[in-house]
Short mmCIF file of C-alpha atoms in Angstrom, two decimals:
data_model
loop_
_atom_site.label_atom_id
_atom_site.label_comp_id
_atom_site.label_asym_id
_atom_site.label_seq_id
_atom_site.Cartn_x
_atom_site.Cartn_y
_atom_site.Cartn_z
CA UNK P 154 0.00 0.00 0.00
CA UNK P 155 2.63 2.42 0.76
CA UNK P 156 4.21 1.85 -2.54
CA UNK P 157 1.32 2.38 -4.61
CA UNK P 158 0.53 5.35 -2.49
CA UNK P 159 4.37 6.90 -3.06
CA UNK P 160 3.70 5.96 -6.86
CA UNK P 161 -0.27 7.65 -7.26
CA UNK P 162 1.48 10.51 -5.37
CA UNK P 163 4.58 11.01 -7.55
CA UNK P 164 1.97 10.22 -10.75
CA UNK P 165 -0.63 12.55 -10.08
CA UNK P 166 -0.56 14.58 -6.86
CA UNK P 167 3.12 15.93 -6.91
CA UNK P 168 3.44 15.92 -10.54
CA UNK P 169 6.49 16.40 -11.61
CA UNK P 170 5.44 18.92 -14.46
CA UNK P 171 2.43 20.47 -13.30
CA UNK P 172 3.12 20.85 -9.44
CA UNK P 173 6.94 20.75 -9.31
CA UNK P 174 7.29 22.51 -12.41
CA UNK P 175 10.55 20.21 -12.71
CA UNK P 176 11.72 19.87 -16.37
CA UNK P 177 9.56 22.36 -17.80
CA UNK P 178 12.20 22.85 -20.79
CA UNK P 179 11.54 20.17 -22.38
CA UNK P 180 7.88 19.87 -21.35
CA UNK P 181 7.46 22.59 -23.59
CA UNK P 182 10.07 21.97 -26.03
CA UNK P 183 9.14 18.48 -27.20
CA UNK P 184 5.49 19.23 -26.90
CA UNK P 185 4.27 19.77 -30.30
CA UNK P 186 3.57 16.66 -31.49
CA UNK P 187 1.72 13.68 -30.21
CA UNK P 188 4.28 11.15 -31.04
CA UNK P 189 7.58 13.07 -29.91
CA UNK P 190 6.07 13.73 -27.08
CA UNK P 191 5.56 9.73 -26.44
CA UNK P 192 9.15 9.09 -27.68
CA UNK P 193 10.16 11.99 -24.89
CA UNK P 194 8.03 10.11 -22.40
CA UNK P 195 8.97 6.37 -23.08
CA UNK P 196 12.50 7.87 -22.54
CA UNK P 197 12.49 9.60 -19.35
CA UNK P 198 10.65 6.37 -17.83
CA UNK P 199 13.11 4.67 -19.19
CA UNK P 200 16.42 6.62 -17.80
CA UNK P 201 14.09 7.87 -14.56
CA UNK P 202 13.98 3.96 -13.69
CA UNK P 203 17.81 3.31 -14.27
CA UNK P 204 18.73 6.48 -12.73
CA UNK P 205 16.84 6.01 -9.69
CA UNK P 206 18.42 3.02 -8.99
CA UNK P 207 21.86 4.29 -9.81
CA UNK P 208 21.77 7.34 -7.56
CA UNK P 209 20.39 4.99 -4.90
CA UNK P 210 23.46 3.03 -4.90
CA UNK P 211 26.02 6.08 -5.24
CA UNK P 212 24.26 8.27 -2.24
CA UNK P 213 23.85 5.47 0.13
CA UNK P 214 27.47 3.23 -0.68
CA UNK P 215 29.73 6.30 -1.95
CA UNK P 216 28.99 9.90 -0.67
CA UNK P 217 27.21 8.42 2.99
CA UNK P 218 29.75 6.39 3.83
CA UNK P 219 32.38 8.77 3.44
CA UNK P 220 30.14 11.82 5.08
CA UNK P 221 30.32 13.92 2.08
CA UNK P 222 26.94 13.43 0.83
CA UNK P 223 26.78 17.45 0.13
CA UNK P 224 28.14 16.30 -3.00
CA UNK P 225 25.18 14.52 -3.91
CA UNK P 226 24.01 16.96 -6.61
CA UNK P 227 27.50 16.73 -8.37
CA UNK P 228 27.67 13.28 -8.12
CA UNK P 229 24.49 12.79 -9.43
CA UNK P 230 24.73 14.97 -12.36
CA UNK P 231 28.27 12.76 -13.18
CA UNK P 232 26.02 9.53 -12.77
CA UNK P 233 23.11 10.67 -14.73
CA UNK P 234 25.53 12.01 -17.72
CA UNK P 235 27.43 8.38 -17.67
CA UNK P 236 24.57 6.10 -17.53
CA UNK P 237 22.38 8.22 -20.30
CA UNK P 238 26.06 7.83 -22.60
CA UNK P 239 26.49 4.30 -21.87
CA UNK P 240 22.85 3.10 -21.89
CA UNK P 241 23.17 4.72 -25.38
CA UNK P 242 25.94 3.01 -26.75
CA UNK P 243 24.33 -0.04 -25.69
CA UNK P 244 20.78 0.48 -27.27
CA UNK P 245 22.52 1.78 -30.81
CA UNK P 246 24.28 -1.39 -30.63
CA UNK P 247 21.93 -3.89 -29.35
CA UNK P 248 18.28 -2.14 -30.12
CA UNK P 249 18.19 0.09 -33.19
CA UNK P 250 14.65 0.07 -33.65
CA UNK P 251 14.92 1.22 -29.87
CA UNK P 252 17.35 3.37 -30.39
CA UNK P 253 15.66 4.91 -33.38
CA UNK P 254 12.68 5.73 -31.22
CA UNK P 255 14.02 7.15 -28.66
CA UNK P 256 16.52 9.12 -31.30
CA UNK P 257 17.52 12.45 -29.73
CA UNK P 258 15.60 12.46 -26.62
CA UNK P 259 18.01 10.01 -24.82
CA UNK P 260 20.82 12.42 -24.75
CA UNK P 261 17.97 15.80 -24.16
CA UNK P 262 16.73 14.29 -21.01
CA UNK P 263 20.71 14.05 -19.17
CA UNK P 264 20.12 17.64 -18.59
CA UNK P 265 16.43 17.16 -17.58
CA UNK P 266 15.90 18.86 -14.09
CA UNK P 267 13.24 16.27 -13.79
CA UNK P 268 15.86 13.55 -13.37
CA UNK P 269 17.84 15.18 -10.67
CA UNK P 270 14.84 16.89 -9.16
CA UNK P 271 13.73 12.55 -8.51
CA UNK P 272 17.27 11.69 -7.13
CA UNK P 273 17.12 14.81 -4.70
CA UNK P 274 13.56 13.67 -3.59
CA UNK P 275 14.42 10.48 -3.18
CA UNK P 276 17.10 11.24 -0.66
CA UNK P 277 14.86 13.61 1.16
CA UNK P 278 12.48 11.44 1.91
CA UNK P 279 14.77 8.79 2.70
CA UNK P 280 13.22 6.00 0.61
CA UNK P 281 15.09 2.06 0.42
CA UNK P 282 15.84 0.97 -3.47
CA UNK P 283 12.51 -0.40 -4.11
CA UNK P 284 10.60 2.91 -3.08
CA UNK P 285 13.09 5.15 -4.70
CA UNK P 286 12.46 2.63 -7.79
CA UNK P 287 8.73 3.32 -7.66
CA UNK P 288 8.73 6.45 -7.21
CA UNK P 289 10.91 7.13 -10.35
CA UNK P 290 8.42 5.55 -12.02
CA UNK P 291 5.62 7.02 -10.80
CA UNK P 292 7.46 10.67 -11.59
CA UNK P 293 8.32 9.32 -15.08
CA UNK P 294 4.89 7.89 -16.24
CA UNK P 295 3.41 11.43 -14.61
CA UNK P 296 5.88 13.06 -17.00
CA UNK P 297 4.46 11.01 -19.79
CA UNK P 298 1.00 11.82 -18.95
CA UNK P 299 1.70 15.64 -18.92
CA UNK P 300 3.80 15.99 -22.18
CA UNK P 301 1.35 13.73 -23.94
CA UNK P 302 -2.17 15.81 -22.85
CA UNK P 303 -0.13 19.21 -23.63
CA UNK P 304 1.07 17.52 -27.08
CA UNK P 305 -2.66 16.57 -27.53
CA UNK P 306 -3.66 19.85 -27.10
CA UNK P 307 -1.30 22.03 -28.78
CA UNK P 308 -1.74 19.57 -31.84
CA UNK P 309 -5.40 20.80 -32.09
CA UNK P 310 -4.76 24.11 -31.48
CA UNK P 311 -2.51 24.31 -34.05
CA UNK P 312 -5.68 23.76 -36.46
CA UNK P 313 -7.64 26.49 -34.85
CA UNK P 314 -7.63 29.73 -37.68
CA UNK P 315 -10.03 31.94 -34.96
CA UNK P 316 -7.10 32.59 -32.28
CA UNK P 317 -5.24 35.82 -32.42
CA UNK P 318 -2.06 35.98 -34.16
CA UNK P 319 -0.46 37.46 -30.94
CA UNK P 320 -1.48 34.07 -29.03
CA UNK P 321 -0.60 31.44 -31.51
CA UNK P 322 2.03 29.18 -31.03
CA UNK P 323 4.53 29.76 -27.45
CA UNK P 324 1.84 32.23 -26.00
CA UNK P 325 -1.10 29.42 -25.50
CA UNK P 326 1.07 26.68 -24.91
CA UNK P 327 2.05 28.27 -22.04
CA UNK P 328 -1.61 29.53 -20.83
CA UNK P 329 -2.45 26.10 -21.19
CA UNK P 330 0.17 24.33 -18.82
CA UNK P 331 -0.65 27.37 -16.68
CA UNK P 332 -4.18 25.91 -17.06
CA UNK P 333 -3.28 22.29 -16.49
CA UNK P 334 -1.26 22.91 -13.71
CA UNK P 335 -4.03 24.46 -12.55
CA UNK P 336 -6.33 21.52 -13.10
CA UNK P 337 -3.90 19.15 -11.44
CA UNK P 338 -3.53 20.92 -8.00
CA UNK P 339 -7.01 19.20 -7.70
CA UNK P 340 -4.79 16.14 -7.14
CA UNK P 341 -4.22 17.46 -3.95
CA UNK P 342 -7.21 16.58 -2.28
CA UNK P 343 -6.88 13.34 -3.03
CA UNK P 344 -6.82 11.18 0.59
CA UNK P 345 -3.98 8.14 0.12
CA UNK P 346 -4.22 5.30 3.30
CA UNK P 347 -0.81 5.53 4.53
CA UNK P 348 0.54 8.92 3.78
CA UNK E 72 41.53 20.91 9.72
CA UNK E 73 40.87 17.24 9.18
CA UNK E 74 42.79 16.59 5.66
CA UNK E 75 40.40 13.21 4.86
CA UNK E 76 37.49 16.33 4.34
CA UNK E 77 39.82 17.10 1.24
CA UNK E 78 41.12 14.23 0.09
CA UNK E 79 37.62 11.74 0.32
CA UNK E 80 35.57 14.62 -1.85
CA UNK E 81 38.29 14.32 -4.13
CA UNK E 82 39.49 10.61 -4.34
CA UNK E 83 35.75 10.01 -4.57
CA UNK E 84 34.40 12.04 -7.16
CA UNK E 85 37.38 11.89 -9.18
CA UNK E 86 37.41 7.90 -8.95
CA UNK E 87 33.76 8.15 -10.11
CA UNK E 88 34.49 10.26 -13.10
CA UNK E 89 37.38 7.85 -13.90
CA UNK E 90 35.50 4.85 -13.67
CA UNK E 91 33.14 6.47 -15.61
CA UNK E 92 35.37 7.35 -18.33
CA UNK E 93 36.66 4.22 -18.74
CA UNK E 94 33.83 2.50 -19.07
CA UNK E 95 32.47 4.80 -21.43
CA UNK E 96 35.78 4.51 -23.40
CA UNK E 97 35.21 1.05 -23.51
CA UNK E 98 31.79 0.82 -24.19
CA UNK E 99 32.54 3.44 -27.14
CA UNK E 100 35.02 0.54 -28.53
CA UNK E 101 32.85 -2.27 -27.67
CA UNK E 102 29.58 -0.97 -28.56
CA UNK E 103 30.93 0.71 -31.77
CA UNK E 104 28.20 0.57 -34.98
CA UNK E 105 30.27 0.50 -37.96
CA UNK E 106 28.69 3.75 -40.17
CA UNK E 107 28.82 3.85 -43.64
CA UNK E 108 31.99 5.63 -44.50
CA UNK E 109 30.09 7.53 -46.82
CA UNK E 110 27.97 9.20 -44.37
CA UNK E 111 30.85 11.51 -43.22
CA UNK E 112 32.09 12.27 -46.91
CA UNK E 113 28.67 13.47 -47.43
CA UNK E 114 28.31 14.93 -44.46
CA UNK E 115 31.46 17.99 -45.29
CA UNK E 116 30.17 17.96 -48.81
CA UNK E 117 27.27 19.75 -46.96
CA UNK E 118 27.50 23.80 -46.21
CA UNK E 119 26.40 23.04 -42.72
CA UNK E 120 23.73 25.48 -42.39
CA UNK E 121 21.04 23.09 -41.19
CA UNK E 122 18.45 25.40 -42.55
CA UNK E 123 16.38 22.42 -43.47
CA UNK E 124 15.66 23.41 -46.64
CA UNK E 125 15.99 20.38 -47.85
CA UNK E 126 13.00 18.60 -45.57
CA UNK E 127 14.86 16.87 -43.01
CA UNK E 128 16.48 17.90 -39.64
CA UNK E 129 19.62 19.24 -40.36
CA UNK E 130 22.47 18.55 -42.67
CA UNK E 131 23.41 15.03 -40.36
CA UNK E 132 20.14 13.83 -41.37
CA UNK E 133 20.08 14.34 -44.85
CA UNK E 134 23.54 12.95 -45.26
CA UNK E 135 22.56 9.62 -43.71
CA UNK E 136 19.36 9.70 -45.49
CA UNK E 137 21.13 10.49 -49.08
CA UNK E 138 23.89 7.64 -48.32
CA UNK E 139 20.76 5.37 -46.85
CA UNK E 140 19.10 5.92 -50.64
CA UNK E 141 15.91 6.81 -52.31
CA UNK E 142 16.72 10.53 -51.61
CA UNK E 143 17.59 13.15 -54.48
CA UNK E 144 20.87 14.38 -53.83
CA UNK E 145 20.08 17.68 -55.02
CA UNK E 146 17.94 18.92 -52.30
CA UNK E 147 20.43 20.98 -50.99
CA UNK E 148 19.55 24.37 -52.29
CA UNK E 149 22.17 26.27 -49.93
CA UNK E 150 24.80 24.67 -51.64
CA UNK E 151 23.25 24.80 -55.01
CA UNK E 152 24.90 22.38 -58.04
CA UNK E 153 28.27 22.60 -56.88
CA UNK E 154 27.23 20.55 -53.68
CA UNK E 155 25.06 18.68 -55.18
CA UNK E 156 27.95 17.33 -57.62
CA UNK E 157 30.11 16.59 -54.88
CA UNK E 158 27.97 14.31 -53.48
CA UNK E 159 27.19 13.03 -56.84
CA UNK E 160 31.23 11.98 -57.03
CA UNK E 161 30.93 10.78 -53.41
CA UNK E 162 27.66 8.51 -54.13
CA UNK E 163 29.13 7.54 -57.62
CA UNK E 164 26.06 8.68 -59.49
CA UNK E 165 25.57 11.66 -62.10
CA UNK E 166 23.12 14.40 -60.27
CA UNK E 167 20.56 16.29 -62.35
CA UNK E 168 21.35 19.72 -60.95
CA UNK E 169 18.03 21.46 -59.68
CA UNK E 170 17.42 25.05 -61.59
CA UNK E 171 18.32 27.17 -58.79
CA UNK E 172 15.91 29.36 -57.30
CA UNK E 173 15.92 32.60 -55.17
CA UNK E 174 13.23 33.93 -53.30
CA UNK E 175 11.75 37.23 -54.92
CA UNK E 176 9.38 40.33 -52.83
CA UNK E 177 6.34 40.96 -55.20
CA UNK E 178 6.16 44.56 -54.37
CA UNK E 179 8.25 48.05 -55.72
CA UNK E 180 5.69 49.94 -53.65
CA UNK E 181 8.45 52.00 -52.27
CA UNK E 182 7.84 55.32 -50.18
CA UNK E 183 7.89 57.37 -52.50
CA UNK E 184 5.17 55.53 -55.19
CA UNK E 185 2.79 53.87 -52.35
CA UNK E 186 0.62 56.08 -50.01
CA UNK E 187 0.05 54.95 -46.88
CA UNK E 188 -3.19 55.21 -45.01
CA UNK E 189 -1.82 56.36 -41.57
CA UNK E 190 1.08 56.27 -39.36
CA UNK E 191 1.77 53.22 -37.63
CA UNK E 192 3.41 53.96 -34.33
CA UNK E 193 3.01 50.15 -32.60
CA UNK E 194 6.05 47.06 -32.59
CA UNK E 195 8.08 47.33 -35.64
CA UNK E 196 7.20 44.09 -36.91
CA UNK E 197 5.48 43.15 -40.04
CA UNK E 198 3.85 40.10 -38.14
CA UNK E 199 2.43 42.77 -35.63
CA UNK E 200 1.70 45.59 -37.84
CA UNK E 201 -0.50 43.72 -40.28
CA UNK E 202 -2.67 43.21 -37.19
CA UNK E 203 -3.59 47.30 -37.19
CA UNK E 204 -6.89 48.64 -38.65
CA UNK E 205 -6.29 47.25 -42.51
CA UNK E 206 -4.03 44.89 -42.69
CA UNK E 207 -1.20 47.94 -41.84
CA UNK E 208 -0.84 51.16 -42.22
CA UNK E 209 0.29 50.87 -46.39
CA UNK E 210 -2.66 52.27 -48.02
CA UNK E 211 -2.10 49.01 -50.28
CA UNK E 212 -3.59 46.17 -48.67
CA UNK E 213 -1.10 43.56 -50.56
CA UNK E 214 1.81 45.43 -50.29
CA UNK E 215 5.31 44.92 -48.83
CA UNK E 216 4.69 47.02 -45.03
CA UNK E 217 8.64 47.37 -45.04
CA UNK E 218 9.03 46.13 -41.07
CA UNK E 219 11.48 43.63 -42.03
CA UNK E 220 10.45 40.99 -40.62
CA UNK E 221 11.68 38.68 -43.42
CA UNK E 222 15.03 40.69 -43.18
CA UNK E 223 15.18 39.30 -39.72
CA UNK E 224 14.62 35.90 -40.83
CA UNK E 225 17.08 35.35 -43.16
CA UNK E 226 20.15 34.06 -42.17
CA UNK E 227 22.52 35.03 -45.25
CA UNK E 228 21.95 38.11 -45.26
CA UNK E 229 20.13 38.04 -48.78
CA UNK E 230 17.27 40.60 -47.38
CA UNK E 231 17.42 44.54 -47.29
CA UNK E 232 14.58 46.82 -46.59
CA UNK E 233 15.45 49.44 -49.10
CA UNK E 234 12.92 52.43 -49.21
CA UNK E 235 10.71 50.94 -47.53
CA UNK E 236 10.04 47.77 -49.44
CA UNK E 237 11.75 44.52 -49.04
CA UNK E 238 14.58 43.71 -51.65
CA UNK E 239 16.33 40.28 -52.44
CA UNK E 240 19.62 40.03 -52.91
CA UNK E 241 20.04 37.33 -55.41
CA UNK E 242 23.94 36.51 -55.12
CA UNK E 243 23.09 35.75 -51.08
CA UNK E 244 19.79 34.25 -51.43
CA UNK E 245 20.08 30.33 -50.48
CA UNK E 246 16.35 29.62 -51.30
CA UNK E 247 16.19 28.56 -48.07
CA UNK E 248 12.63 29.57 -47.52
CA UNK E 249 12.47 31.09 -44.08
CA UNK E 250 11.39 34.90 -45.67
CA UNK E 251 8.40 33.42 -47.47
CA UNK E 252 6.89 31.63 -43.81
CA UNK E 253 6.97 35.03 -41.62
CA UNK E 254 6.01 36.80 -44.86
CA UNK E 255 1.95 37.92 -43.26
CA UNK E 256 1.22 39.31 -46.64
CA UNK E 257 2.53 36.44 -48.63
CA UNK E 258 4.46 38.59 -50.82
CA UNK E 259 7.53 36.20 -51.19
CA UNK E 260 8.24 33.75 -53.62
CA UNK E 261 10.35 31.56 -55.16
CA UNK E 262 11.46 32.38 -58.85
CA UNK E 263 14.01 30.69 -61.29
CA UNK E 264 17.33 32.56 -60.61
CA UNK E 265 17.60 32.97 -64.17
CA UNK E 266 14.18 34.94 -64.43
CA UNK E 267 15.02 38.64 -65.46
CA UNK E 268 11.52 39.58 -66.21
CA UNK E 269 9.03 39.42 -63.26
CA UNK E 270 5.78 41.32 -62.06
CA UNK E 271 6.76 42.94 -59.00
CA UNK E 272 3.40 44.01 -57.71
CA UNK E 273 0.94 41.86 -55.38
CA UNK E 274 -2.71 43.83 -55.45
CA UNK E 275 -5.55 41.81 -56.45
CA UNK E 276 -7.68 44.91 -56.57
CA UNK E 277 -9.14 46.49 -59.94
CA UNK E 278 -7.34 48.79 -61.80
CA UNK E 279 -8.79 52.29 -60.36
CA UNK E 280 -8.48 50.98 -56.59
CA UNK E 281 -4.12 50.22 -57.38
CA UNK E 282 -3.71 53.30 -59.05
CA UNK E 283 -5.41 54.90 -56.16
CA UNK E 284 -3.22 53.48 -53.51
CA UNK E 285 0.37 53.25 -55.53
CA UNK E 286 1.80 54.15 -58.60
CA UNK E 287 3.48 51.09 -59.47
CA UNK E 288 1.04 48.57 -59.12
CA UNK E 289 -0.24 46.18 -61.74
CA UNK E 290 -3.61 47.74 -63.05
CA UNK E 291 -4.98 44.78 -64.84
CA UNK E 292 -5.09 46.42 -68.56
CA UNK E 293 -3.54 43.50 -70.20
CA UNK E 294 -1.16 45.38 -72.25
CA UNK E 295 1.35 42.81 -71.39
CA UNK E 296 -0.48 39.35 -72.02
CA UNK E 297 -1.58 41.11 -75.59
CA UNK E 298 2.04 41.91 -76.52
CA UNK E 299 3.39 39.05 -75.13
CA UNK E 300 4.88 36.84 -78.11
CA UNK E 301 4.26 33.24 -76.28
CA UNK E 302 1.55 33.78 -74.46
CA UNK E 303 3.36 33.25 -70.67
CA UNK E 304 1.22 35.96 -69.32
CA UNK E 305 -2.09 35.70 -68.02
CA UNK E 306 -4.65 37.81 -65.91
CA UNK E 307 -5.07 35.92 -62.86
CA UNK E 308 -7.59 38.22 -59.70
CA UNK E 309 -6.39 41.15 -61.51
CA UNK E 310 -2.69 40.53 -61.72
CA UNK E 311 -0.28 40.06 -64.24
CA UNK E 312 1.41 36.16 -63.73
CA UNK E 313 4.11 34.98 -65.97
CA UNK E 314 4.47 31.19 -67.04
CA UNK E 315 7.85 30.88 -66.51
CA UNK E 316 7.88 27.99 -68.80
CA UNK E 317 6.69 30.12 -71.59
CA UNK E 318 8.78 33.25 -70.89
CA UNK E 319 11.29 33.63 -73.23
CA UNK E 320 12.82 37.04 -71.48
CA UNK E 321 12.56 39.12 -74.38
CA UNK E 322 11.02 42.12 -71.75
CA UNK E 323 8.55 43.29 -74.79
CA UNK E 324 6.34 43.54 -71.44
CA UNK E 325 8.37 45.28 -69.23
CA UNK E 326 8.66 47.85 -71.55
CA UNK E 327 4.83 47.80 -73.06
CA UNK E 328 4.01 48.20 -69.00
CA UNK E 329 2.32 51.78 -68.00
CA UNK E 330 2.82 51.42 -64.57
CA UNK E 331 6.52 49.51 -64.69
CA UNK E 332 4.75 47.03 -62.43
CA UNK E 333 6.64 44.34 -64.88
CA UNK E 334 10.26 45.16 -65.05
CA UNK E 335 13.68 43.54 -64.86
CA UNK E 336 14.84 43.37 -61.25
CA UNK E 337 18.34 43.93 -62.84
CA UNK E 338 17.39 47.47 -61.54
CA UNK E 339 17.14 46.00 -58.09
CA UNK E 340 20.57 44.22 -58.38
CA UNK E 341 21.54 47.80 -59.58
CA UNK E 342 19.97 49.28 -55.92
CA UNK E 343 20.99 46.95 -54.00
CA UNK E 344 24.77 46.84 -54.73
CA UNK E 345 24.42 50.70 -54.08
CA UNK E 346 22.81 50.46 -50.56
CA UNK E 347 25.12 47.83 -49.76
CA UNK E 348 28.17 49.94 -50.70
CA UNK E 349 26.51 52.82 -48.94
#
């Protein structure tokens, strides 16, 4: 119960996009279409998961041990970069259709705030592996979510011919993850056993 | 001072960057994909503007996809034939070189022909201008509103705003594009580079209504299409358009033209090399 209420919470109630307002770059860089968005996504669930685990393992066996753990955000930042290079090199060898979908977002998302923003949480709420693991997730797939109902909607409104020209484009993209993150801090009432 | 508060921070984050590196070093050797080595030829045969002209992401992406096949190598129009050759030697096959185009303003309404309807004191942006009361303040409702938007856009420096109307400098012009999207009034297009005779005028209104608002503007009398030997020119919403197919250059038009809304842009070269110098 507590890890599917650390996972609902990450997903919806502490969104990363729309309540953290972590990664918001890319939420609106990669936003205009439906299917980069989803590449974006598949990616940072993908990296969120490894990285989660990675950080895990260099807070708690490297920078604790050794009482230097206010080096966490440089270490992490040198872990993150690493593991989205190697993972890389492994997936253009071994997966290229992979590889091919995930094309340019793989490297994009080693400077994602999103990532580090999950490692720093993770610490400061002093999860074990498995919760840090799930709660990666849970960030990731709320990423996904966000990108892919912005993509949605800036997809249709880039049919609309009535909006003024001073609005189109930038302008209502960003009204409209104003408006979202407005719609999402309704999350917040939500009541989770265990929290 | 205790020295371990030095040396740990350092040993440690050091020995993680080093581990790192090596195993990124050996995961570059290990996990290498052999690329074509054709991809890289291509690749500097390319001016590396990554305009996109061409329809893919950048100049990376159209080498791999000419080297990967089922691409015309001649898409390239920043390089032009020379480029287009090159990567015809690199590729091993003979390249049909596109006829090179450059992108041309359809207006001479400068500011001394074209009356304008009222001073426009708001964001010096075509894009924002054509948003006043009429489409902007040029008493012309087609014509070139001289904010330079396009001149803005351009990255090779092949647009000057030159008394008030955008001009096209055809020996910088990449045909690259980017002018004709910000364009608002649609006044840009592409032309065959070795096109002398064009109609530089945009107005689809009736005769009376042009001459009213400029004194350059293409009246609709259909002097030209009469004289024209080959029949390239037609009346099209009140506007001279030349076939380019048809055109044989001979400029009986230009000079049959009351208004001089058909001319030879020569005279624009001629202009522009002298506001350039200037």
């Amino acid at each position: 119960m507590k890890l599917f209420s650390i996972f609902i919470s990450a997903f919806l109630i502490n969104n990363f996009l729309l309540v953290k307002f972590l990664g918001i770059c890319s939420f609106l860089g990669v936003s205009k279409k439906t299917e980069t968005a989803k590449g974006m996504g598949l990616a940072v669930v993908f990296v969120m998961f490894l990285a989660s685990f990675m950080t895990y393992g260099v807070y708690n066996w490297i920078l604790e041990p050794l009482h230097i753990t206010y080096l966490s955000t440089l270490a992490f930042v040198l872990v993150i970069a690493a593991l989205v290079q190697f993972v890389e090199m492994v997936i253009k060898k071994t997966q290229p259709t992979l590889y091919k979908a995930l094309g340019i977002y793989l490297p994009l998302i080693t400077t994602n705030c999103a990532l580090l923003g999950m490692a720093v949480i993770n610490i400061g709420e002093k999860y074990n592996l498995i919760e840090s693991m799930v709660n990666a997730l849970g960030a990731a797939f709320g990423y996904m979510l966000a990108i892919v109902l912005l993509a949605g909607l800036r997809e249709r409104m880039e049919e609309s011919d009535n909006m003024p020209l001073c609005f189109r484009g930038l302008p209502i993209s960003l009204v409209t993850a104003g408006l979202m993150a407005i719609a999402f801090l309704g999350f917040s009432g939500l009541k989770l056993g265990g929290m | 001072m205790d020295i371990n508060n030095l040396i740990y921070p350092v040993l440690s984050i050091g020995g993680m960057g080093l581990v790192f590196g090596v195993v990124l070093g050996y995961a570059n050797k290990k996990f290498h994909v052999p690329v074509d080595p054709k991809v890289p030829l291509v690749r500097e045969a390319l001016p590396s503007a990554n305009c996109g002209a061409c329809g893919f992401a950048g100049c990376d992406a159209y080498a791999a996809a000419v080297v990967g096949g089922g691409v015309p190598l001649n898409l390239c129009s920043v390089g032009g034939a020379s480029v287009a050759e090159n990567i015809g030697e690199i590729m091993g096959v003979s390249v049909e070189t596109a006829n090179p185009q450059v992108a041309f303003v359809k207006c001479k309404g400068t500011c001394s022909v074209a009356k304008e309807k009222y001073e426009y004191d708001g964001i010096k942006d075509c894009r924002q201008a054509v948003i006043a009361p009429g489409e902007g303040p040029k008493a012309c409702s087609d014509g070139c509103l001289g904010f330079a938007s396009c001149v803005r856009a351009c990255e090779f420096n092949a647009l000057h705003i030159i008394d008030g109307v955008a001009v096209v400098y055809n020996d910088n012009c990449v045909a690259c594009g980017a002018c004709i999207k910000v364009c608002p009034k649609n006044l840009i297009e592409f032309v065959p580079a070795s096109q002398e005779v064009l109609v530089e005028c945009n107005s689809k209104l009736k005769g009376k209504a042009v001459k009213e608002n400029c004194e350059v503007g293409c009246i609709a009398c259909s002097m030209c299409v009469k004289v024209c030997p080959t029949q390239a020119i037609t009346m099209v919403n009140n506007l001279a358009t030349i076939d380019f197919e048809k055109c044989i250059q001979c400029g009986l038009c230009a000079t049959k033209c009351p208004t001089k809304a058909i001319s030879k842009p020569l005279k624009a070269h001629e202009t522009m090399d002298e506001a350039v110098s200037k």
